PDB file of C-alpha atoms in Angstrom:
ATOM      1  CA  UNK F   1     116.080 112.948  89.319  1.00 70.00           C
ATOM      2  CA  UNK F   2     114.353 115.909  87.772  1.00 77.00           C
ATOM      3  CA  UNK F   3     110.827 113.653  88.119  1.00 80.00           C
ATOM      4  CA  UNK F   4     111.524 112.925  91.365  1.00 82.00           C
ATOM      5  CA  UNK F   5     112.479 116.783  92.147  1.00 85.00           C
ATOM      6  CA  UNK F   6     108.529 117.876  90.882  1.00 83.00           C
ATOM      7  CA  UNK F   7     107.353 115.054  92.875  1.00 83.00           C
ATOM      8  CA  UNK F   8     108.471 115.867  95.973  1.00 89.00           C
ATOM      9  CA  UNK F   9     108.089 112.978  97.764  1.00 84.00           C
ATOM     10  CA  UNK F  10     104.314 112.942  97.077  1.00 85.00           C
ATOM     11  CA  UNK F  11     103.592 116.692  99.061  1.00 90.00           C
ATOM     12  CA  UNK F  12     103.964 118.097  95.320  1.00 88.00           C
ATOM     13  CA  UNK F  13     100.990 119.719  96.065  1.00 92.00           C
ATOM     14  CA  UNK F  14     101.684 121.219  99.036  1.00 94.00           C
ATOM     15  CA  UNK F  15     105.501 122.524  98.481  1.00 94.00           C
ATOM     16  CA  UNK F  16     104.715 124.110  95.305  1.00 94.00           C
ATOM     17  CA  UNK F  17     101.717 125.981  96.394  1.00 95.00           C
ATOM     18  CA  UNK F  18     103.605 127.287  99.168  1.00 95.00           C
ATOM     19  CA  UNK F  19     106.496 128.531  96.792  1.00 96.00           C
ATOM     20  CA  UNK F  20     104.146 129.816  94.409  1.00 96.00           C
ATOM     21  CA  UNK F  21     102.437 131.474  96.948  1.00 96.00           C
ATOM     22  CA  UNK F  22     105.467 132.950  97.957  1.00 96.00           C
ATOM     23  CA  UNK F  23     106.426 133.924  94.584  1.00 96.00           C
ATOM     24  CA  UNK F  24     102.862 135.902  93.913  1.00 97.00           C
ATOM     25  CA  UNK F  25     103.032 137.327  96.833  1.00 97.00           C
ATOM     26  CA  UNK F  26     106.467 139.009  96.594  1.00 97.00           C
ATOM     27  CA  UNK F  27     106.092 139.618  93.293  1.00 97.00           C
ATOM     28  CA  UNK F  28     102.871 141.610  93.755  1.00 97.00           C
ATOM     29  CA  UNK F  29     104.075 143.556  96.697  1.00 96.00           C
ATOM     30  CA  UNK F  30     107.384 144.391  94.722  1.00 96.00           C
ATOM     31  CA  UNK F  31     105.388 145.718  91.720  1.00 96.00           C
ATOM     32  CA  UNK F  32     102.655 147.511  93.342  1.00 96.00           C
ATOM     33  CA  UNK F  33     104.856 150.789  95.048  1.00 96.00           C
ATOM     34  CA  UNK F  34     107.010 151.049  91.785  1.00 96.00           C
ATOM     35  CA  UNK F  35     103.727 151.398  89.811  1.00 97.00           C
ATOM     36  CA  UNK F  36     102.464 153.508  92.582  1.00 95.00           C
ATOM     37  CA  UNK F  37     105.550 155.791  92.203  1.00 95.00           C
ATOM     38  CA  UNK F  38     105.216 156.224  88.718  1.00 94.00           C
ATOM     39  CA  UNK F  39     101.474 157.186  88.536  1.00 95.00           C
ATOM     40  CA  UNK F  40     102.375 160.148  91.899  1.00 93.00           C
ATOM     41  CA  UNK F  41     105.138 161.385  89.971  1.00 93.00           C
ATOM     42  CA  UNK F  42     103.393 161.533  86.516  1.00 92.00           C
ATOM     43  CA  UNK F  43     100.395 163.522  87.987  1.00 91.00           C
ATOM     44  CA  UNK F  44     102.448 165.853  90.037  1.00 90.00           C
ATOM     45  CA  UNK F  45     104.008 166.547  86.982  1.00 89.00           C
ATOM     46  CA  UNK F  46     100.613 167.255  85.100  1.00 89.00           C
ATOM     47  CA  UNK F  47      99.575 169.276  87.824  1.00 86.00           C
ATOM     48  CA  UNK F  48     102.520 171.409  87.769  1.00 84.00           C
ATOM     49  CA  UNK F  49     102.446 171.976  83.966  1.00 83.00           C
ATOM     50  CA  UNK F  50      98.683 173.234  84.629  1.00 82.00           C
ATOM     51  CA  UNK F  51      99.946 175.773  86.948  1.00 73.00           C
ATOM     52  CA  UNK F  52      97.624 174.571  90.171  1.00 57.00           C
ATOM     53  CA  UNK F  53      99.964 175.444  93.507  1.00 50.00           C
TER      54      UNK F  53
ATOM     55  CA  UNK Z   1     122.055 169.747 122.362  1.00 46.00           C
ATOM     56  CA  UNK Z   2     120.044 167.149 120.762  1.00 56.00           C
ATOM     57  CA  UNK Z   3     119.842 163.997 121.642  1.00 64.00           C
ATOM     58  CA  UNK Z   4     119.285 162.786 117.394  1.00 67.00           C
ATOM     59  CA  UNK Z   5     122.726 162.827 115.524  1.00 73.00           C
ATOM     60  CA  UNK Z   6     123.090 165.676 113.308  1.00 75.00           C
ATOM     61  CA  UNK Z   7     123.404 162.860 110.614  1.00 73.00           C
ATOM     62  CA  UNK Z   8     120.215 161.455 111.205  1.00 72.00           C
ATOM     63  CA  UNK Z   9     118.627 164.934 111.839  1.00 72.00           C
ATOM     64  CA  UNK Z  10     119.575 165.725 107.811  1.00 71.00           C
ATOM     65  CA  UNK Z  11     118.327 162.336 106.350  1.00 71.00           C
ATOM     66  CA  UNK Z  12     115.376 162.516 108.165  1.00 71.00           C
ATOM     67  CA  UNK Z  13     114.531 165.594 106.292  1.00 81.00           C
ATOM     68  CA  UNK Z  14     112.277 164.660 103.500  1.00 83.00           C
ATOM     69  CA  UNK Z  15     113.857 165.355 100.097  1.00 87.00           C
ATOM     70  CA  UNK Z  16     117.087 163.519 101.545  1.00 89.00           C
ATOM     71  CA  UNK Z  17     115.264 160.627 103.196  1.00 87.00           C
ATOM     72  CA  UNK Z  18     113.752 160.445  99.625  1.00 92.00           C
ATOM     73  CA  UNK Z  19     116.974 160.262  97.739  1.00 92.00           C
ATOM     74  CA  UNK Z  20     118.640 157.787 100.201  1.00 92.00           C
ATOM     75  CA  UNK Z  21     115.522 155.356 100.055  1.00 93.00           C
ATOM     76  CA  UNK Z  22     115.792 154.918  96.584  1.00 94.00           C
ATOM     77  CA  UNK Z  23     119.275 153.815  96.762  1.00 96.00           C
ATOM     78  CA  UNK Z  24     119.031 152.325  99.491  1.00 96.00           C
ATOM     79  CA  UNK Z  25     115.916 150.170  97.909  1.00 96.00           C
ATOM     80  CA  UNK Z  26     117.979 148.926  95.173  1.00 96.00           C
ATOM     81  CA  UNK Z  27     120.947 147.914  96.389  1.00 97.00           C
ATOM     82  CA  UNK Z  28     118.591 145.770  99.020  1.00 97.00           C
ATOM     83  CA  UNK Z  29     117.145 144.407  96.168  1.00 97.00           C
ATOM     84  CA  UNK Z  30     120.247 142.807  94.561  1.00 97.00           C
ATOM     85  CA  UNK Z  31     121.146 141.657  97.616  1.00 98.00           C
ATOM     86  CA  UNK Z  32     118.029 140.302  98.483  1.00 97.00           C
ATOM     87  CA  UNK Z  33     117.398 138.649  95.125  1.00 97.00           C
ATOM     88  CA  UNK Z  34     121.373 136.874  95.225  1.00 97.00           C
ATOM     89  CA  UNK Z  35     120.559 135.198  98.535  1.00 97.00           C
ATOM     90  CA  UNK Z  36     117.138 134.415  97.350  1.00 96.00           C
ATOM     91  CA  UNK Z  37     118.635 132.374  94.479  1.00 96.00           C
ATOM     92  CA  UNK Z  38     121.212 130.692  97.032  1.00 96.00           C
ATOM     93  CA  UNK Z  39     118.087 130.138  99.403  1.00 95.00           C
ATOM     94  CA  UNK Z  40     116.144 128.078  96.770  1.00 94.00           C
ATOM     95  CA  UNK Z  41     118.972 126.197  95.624  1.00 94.00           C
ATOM     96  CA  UNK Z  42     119.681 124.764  99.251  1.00 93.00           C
ATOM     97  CA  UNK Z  43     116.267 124.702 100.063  1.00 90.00           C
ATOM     98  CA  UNK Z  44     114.575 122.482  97.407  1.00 91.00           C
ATOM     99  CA  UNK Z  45     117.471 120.845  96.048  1.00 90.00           C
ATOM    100  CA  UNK Z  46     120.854 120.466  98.534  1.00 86.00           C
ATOM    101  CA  UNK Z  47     119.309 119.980 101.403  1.00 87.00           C
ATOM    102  CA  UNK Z  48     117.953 115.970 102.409  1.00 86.00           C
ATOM    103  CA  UNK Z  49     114.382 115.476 103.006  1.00 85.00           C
ATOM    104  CA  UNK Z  50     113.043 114.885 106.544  1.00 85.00           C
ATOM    105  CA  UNK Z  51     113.363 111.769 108.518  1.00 81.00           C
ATOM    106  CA  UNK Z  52     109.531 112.311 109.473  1.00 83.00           C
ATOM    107  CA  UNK Z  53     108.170 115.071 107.291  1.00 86.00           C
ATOM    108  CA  UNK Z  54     109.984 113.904 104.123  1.00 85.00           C
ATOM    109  CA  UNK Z  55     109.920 116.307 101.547  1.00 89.00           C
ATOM    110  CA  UNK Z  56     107.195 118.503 103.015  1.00 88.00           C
ATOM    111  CA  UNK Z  57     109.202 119.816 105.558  1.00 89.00           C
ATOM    112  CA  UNK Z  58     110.762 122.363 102.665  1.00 93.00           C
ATOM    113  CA  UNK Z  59     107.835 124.445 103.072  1.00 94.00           C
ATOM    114  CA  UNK Z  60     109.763 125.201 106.061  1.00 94.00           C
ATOM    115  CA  UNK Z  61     112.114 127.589 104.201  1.00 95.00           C
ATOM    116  CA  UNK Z  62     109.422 129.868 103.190  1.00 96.00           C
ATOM    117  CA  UNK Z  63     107.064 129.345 106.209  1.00 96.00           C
ATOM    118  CA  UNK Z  64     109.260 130.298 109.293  1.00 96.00           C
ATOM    119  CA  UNK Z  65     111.549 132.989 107.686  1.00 97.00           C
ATOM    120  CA  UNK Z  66     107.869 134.771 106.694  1.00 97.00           C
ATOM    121  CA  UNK Z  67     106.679 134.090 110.170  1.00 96.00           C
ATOM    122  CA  UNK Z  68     109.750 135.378 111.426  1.00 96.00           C
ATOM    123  CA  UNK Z  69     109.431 138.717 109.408  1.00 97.00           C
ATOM    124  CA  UNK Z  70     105.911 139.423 110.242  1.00 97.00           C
ATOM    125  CA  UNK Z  71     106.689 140.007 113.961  1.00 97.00           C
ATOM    126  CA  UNK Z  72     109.980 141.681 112.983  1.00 97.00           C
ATOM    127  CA  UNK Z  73     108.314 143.840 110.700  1.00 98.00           C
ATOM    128  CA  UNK Z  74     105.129 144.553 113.271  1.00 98.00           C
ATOM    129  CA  UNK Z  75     107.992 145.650 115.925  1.00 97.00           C
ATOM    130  CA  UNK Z  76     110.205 148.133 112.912  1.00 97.00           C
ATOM    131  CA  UNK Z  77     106.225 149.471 112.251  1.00 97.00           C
ATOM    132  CA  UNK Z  78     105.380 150.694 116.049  1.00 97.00           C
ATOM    133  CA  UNK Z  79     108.684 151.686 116.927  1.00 96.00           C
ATOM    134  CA  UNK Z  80     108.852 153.484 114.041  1.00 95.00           C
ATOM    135  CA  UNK Z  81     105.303 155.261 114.469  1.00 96.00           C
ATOM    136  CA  UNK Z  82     106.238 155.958 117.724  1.00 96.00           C
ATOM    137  CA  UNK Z  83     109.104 157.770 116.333  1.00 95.00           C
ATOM    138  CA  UNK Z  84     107.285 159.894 114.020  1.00 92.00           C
ATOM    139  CA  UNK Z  85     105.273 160.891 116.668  1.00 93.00           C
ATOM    140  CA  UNK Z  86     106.794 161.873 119.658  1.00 93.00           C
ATOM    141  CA  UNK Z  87     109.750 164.092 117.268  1.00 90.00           C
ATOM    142  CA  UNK Z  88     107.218 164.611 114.660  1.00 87.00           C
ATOM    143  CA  UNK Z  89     109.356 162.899 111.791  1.00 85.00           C
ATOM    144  CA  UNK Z  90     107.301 162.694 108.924  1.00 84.00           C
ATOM    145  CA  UNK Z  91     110.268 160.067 107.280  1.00 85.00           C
ATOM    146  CA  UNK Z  92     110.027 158.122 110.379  1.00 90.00           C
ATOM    147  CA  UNK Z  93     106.126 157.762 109.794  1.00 92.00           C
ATOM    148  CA  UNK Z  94     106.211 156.751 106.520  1.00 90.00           C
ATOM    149  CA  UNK Z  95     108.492 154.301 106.699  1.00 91.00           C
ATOM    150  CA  UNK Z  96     106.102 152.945 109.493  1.00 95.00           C
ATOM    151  CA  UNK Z  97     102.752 153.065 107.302  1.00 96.00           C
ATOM    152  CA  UNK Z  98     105.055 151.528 104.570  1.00 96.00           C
ATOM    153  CA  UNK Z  99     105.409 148.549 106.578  1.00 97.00           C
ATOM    154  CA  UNK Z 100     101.926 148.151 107.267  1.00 97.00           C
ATOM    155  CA  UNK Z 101     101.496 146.200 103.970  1.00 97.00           C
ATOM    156  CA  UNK Z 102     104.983 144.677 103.498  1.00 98.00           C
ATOM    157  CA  UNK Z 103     104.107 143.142 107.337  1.00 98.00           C
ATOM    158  CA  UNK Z 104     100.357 142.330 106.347  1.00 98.00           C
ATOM    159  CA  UNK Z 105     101.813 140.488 102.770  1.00 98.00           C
ATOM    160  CA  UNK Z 106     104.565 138.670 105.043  1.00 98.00           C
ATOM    161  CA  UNK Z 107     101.824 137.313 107.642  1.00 98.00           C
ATOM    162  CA  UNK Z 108      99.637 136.231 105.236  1.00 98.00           C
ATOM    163  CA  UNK Z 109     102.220 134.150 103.371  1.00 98.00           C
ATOM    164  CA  UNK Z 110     102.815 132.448 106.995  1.00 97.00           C
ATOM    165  CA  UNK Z 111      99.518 131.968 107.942  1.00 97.00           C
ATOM    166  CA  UNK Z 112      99.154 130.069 104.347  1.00 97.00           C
ATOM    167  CA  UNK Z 113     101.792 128.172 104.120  1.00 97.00           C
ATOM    168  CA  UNK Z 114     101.630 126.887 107.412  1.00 95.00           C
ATOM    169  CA  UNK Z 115      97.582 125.651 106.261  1.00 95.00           C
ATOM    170  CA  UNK Z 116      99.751 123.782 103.299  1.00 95.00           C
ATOM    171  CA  UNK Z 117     101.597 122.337 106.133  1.00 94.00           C
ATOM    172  CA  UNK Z 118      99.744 121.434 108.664  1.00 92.00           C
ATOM    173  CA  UNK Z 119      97.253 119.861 106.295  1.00 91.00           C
ATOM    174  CA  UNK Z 120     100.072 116.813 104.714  1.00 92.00           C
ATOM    175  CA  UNK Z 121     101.278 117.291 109.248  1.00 89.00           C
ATOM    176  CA  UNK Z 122      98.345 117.350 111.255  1.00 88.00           C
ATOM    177  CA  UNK Z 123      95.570 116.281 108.906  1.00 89.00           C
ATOM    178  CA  UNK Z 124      93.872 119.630 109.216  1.00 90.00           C
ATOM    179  CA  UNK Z 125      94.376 122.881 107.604  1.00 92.00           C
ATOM    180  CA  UNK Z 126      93.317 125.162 110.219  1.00 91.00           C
ATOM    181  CA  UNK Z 127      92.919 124.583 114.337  1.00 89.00           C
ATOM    182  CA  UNK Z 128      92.085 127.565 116.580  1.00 91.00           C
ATOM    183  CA  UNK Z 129      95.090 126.848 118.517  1.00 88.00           C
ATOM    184  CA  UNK Z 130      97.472 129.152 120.330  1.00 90.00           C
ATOM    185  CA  UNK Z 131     100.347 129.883 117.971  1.00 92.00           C
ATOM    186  CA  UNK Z 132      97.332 130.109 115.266  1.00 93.00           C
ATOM    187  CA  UNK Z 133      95.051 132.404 116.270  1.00 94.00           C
ATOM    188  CA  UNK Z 134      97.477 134.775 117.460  1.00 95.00           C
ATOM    189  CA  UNK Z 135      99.236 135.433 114.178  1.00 96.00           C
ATOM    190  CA  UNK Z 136      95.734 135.381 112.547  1.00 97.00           C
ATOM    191  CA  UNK Z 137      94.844 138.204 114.950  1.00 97.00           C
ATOM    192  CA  UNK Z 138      98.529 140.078 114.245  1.00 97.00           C
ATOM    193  CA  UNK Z 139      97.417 140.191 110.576  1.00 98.00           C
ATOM    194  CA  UNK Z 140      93.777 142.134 111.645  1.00 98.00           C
ATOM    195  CA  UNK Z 141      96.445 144.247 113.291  1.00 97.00           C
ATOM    196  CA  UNK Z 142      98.341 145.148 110.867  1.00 98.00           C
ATOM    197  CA  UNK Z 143      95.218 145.576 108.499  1.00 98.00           C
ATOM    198  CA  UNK Z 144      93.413 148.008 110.936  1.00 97.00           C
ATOM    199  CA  UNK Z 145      96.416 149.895 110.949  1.00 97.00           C
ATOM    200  CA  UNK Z 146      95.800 150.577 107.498  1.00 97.00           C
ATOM    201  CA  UNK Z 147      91.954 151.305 107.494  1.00 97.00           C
ATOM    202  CA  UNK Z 148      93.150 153.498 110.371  1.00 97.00           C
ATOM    203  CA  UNK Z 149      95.908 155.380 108.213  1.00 95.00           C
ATOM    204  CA  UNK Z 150      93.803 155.588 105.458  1.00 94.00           C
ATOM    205  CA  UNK Z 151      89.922 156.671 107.456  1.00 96.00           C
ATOM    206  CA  UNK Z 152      91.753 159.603 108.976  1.00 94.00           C
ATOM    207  CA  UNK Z 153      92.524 162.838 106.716  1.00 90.00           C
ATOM    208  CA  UNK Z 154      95.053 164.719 108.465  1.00 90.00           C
ATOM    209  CA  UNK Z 155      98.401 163.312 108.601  1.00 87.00           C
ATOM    210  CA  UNK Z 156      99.370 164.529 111.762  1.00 89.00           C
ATOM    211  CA  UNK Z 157      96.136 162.779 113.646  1.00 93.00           C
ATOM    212  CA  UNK Z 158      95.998 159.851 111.027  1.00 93.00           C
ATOM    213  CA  UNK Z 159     100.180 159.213 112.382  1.00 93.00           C
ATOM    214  CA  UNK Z 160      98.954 159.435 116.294  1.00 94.00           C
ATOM    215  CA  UNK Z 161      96.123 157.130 115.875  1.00 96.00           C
ATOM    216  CA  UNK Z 162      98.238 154.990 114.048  1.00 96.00           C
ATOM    217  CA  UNK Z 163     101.218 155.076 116.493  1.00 96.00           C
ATOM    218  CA  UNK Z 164      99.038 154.077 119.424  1.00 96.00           C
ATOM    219  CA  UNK Z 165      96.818 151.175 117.697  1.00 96.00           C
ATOM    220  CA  UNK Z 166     100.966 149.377 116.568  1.00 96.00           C
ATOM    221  CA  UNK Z 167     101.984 150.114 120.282  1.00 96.00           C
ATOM    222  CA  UNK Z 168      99.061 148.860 122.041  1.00 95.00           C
ATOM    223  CA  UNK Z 169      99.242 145.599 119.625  1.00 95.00           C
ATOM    224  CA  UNK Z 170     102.992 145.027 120.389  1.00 94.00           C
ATOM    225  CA  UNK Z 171     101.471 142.719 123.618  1.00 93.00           C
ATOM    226  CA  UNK Z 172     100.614 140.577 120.687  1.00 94.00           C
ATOM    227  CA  UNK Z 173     104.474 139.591 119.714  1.00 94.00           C
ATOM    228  CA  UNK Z 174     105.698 138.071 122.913  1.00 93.00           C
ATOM    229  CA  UNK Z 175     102.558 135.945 123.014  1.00 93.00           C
ATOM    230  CA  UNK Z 176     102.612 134.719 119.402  1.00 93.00           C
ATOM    231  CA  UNK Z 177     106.608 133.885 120.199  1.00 91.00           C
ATOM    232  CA  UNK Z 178     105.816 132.572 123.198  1.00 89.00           C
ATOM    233  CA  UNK Z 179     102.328 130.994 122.761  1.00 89.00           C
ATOM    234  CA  UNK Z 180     103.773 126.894 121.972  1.00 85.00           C
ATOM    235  CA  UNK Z 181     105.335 126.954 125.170  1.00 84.00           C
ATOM    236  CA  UNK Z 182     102.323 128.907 127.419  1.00 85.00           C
ATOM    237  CA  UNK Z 183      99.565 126.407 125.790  1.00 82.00           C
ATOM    238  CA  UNK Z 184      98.940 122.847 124.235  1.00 76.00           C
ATOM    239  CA  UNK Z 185      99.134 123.290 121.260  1.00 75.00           C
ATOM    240  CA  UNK Z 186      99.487 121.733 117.645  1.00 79.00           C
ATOM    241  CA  UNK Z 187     102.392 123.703 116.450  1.00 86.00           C
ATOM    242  CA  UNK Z 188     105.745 122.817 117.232  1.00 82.00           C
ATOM    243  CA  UNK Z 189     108.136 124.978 119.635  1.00 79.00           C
ATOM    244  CA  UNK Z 190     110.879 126.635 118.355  1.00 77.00           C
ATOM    245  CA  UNK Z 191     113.665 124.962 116.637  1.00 76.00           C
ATOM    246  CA  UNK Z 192     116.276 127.818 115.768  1.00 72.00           C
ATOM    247  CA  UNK Z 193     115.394 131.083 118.368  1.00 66.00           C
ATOM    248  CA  UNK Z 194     116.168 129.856 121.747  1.00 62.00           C
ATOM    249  CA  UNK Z 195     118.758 130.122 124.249  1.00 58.00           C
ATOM    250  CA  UNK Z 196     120.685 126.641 124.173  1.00 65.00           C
ATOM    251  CA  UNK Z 197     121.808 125.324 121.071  1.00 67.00           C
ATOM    252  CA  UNK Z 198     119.416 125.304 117.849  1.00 66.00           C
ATOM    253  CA  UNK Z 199     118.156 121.790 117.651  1.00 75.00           C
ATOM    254  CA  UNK Z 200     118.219 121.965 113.553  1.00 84.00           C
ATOM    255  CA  UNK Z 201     120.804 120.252 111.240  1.00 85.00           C
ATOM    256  CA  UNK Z 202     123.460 122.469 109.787  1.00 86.00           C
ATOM    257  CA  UNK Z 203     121.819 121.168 105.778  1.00 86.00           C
ATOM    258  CA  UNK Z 204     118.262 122.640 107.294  1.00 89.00           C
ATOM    259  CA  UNK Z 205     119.765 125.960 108.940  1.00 90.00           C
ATOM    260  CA  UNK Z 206     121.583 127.298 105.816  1.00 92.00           C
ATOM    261  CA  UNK Z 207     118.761 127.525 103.453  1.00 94.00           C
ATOM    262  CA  UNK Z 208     116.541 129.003 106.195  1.00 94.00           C
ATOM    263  CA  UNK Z 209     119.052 131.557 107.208  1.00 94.00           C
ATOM    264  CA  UNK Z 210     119.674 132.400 103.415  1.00 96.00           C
ATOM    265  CA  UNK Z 211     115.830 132.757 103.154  1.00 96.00           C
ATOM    266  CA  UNK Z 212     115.335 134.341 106.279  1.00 96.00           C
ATOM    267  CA  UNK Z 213     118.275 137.318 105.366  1.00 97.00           C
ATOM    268  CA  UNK Z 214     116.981 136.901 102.061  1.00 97.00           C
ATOM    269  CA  UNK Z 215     113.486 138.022 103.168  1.00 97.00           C
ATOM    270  CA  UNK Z 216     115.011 140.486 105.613  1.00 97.00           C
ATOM    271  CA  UNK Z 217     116.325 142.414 102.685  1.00 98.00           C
ATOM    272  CA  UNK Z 218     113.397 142.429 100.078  1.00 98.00           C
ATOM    273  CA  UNK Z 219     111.557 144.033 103.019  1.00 97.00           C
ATOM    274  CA  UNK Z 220     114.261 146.729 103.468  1.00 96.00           C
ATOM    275  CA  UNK Z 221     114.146 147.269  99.283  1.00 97.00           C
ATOM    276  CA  UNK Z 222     110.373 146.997  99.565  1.00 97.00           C
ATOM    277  CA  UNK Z 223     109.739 149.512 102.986  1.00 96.00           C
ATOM    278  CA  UNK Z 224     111.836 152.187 101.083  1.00 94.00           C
ATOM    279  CA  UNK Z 225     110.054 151.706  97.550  1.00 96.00           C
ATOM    280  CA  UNK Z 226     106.901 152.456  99.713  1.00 96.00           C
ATOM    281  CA  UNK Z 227     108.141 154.983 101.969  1.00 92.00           C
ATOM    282  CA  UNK Z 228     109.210 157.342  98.969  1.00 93.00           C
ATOM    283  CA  UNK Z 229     105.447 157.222  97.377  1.00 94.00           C
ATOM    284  CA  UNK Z 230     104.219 158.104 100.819  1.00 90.00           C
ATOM    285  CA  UNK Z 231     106.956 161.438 101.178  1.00 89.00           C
ATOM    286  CA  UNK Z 232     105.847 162.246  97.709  1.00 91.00           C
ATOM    287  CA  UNK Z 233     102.014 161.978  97.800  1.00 88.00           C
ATOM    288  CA  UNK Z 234     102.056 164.184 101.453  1.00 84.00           C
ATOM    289  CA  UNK Z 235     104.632 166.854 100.140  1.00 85.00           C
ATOM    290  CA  UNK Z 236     103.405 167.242  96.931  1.00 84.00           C
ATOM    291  CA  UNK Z 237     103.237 170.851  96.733  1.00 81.00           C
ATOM    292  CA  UNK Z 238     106.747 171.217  98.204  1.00 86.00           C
ATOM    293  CA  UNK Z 239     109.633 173.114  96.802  1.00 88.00           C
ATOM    294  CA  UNK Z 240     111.649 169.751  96.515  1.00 88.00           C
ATOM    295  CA  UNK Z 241     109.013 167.683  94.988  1.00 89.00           C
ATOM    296  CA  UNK Z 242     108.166 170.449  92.353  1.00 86.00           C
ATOM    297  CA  UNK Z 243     112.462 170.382  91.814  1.00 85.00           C
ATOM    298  CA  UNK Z 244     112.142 166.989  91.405  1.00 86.00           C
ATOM    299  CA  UNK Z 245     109.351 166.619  89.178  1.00 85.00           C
ATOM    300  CA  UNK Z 246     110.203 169.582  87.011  1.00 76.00           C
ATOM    301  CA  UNK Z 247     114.022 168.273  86.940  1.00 63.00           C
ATOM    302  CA  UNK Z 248     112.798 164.856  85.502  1.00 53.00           C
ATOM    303  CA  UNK Z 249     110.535 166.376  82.896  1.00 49.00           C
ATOM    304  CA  UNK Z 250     114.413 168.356  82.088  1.00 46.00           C
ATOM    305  CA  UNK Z 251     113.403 171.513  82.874  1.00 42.00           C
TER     306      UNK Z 251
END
């Protein structure tokens, strides 16, 4: 049952560290380039509206 | 003439490569996140428990499709650098130093969840065995490719340098596949990747496979994300970027 589902047998511990690792991990590394995209393309722009190039 | 298809020739120029990646990024995504969904489903709740490992062994369906990636993705990252440097393709080495991290993140994950593992397994979280230290050593690989990309200014010299550190450390994939059966060691042999048929019940294979794809994908949607910020940080004061830029601003 859902109790039993959390439990996991008694390796709680160690299954839902693993997925929450998983989850951080994925989640960070998802994030991090679309941020990363944002920030070029917003000082490109700045750049470009101060006439440098 | 050429021995690169005239297709490949045009999206490897850089304001094309650009525009394909994004789309290309998001409809990995979706895909990725629909068989992620299916993955956890028959992972953690279809699929029976372990006659030995019990429930323990589901730490299986993140473990070996991450282990699997991080050699995949190592082998995508030199043969990519290589690429970019013997036809000078500056998509081809992005999408190689995008990699870099995406392949770091994905070894990482393995070498962790295998320590939650092996500690409920083997009663230790850590032994400098075989299989061990050599994906340890695959992750200072893949982060001394970045140092390396990111000590050297010029792109040109950074992308050599680069190219021939990922070649030199593909030695380090056949070993790390191949390192249960060469030594003694802790970690079991393989289960799904050999010749004869996969010794793994058909309830067990599905979620992995769903996970393994599923991981295969985010790092397609992921690699392009990247590779786009790299094109646009080097070519910054190109005609195409400046197009771009001034095009979203509605000019």
């Amino acid at each position: 049952m859902v109790s039993d589902f959390f439990h996991m047998g008694g390796y709680a511990f160690y299954v839902w560290t693993s997925y929450a690792l998983a989850t951080v991990f994925m989640l960070f590394s998802w994030i991090q380039p679309r941020l990363r995209e944002r920030r070029l393309l917003r000082d490109i722009a700045r750049r470009l509206k101060r006439g440098e190039r | 003439m050429s021995i690169i298809p005239n297709w490949l020739h045009r999206l490897s120029s850089p304001k094309n490569f650009y525009r394909f990646a994004g789309i290309a990024s998001n409809w990995c995504g979706w895909i990725a996140l629909v068989l992620i969904i299916a993955g956890l489903y028959y992972g953690l709740v279809d699929s029976p428990p372990d006659y030995q490992q019990g429930d323990s062994a589901r730490i299986m369906y993140v473990h070996v499709p991450a282990a699997w990636m991080s050699m995949f993705v190592y082998v995508v990252m030199a043969s990519s650098a290589a690429v970019g440097m013997i036809w000078r393709i500056k998509a081809s080495s992005a999408f190689a130093n995008a990699s870099a991290p995406v392949g770091a993140m994905f070894t990482a994950l393995a070498l962790l969840t295998g320590m939650l593992w092996g500690k409920p397994m083997w009663g230790t979280y850590w032994v400098w065995d075989a299989r061990l230290t050599s994906e340890l050593i695959l992750l200072f690989l893949y982060l001394g490719y970045m140092a390396l990309n990111s000590a050297i200014e010029d792109r040109e010299t950074a992308a050599r340098a680069t190219a021939i550190l990922a070649l030199v450390g593909v030695v380090n994939i056949p070993i790390i596949h191949y390192s249960v059966e060469w030594w003694n060691t802790l970690h079991q042999g393989a289960t799904v990747t050999k010749l004869d048929k996969p010794s793994i019940h058909i309830s067990m294979l599905i979620p992995l496979l769903l996970m393994a794809f599923a991981f295969k994908f985010y790092y397609l949607s992921n690699v392009f994300r990247r590779a786009r910020c790299e094109l646009l940080e080097r070519e910054q004061g190109k005609l195409w970027v400046r197009e771009l830029v001034g095009g979203e601003r509605g000019e």
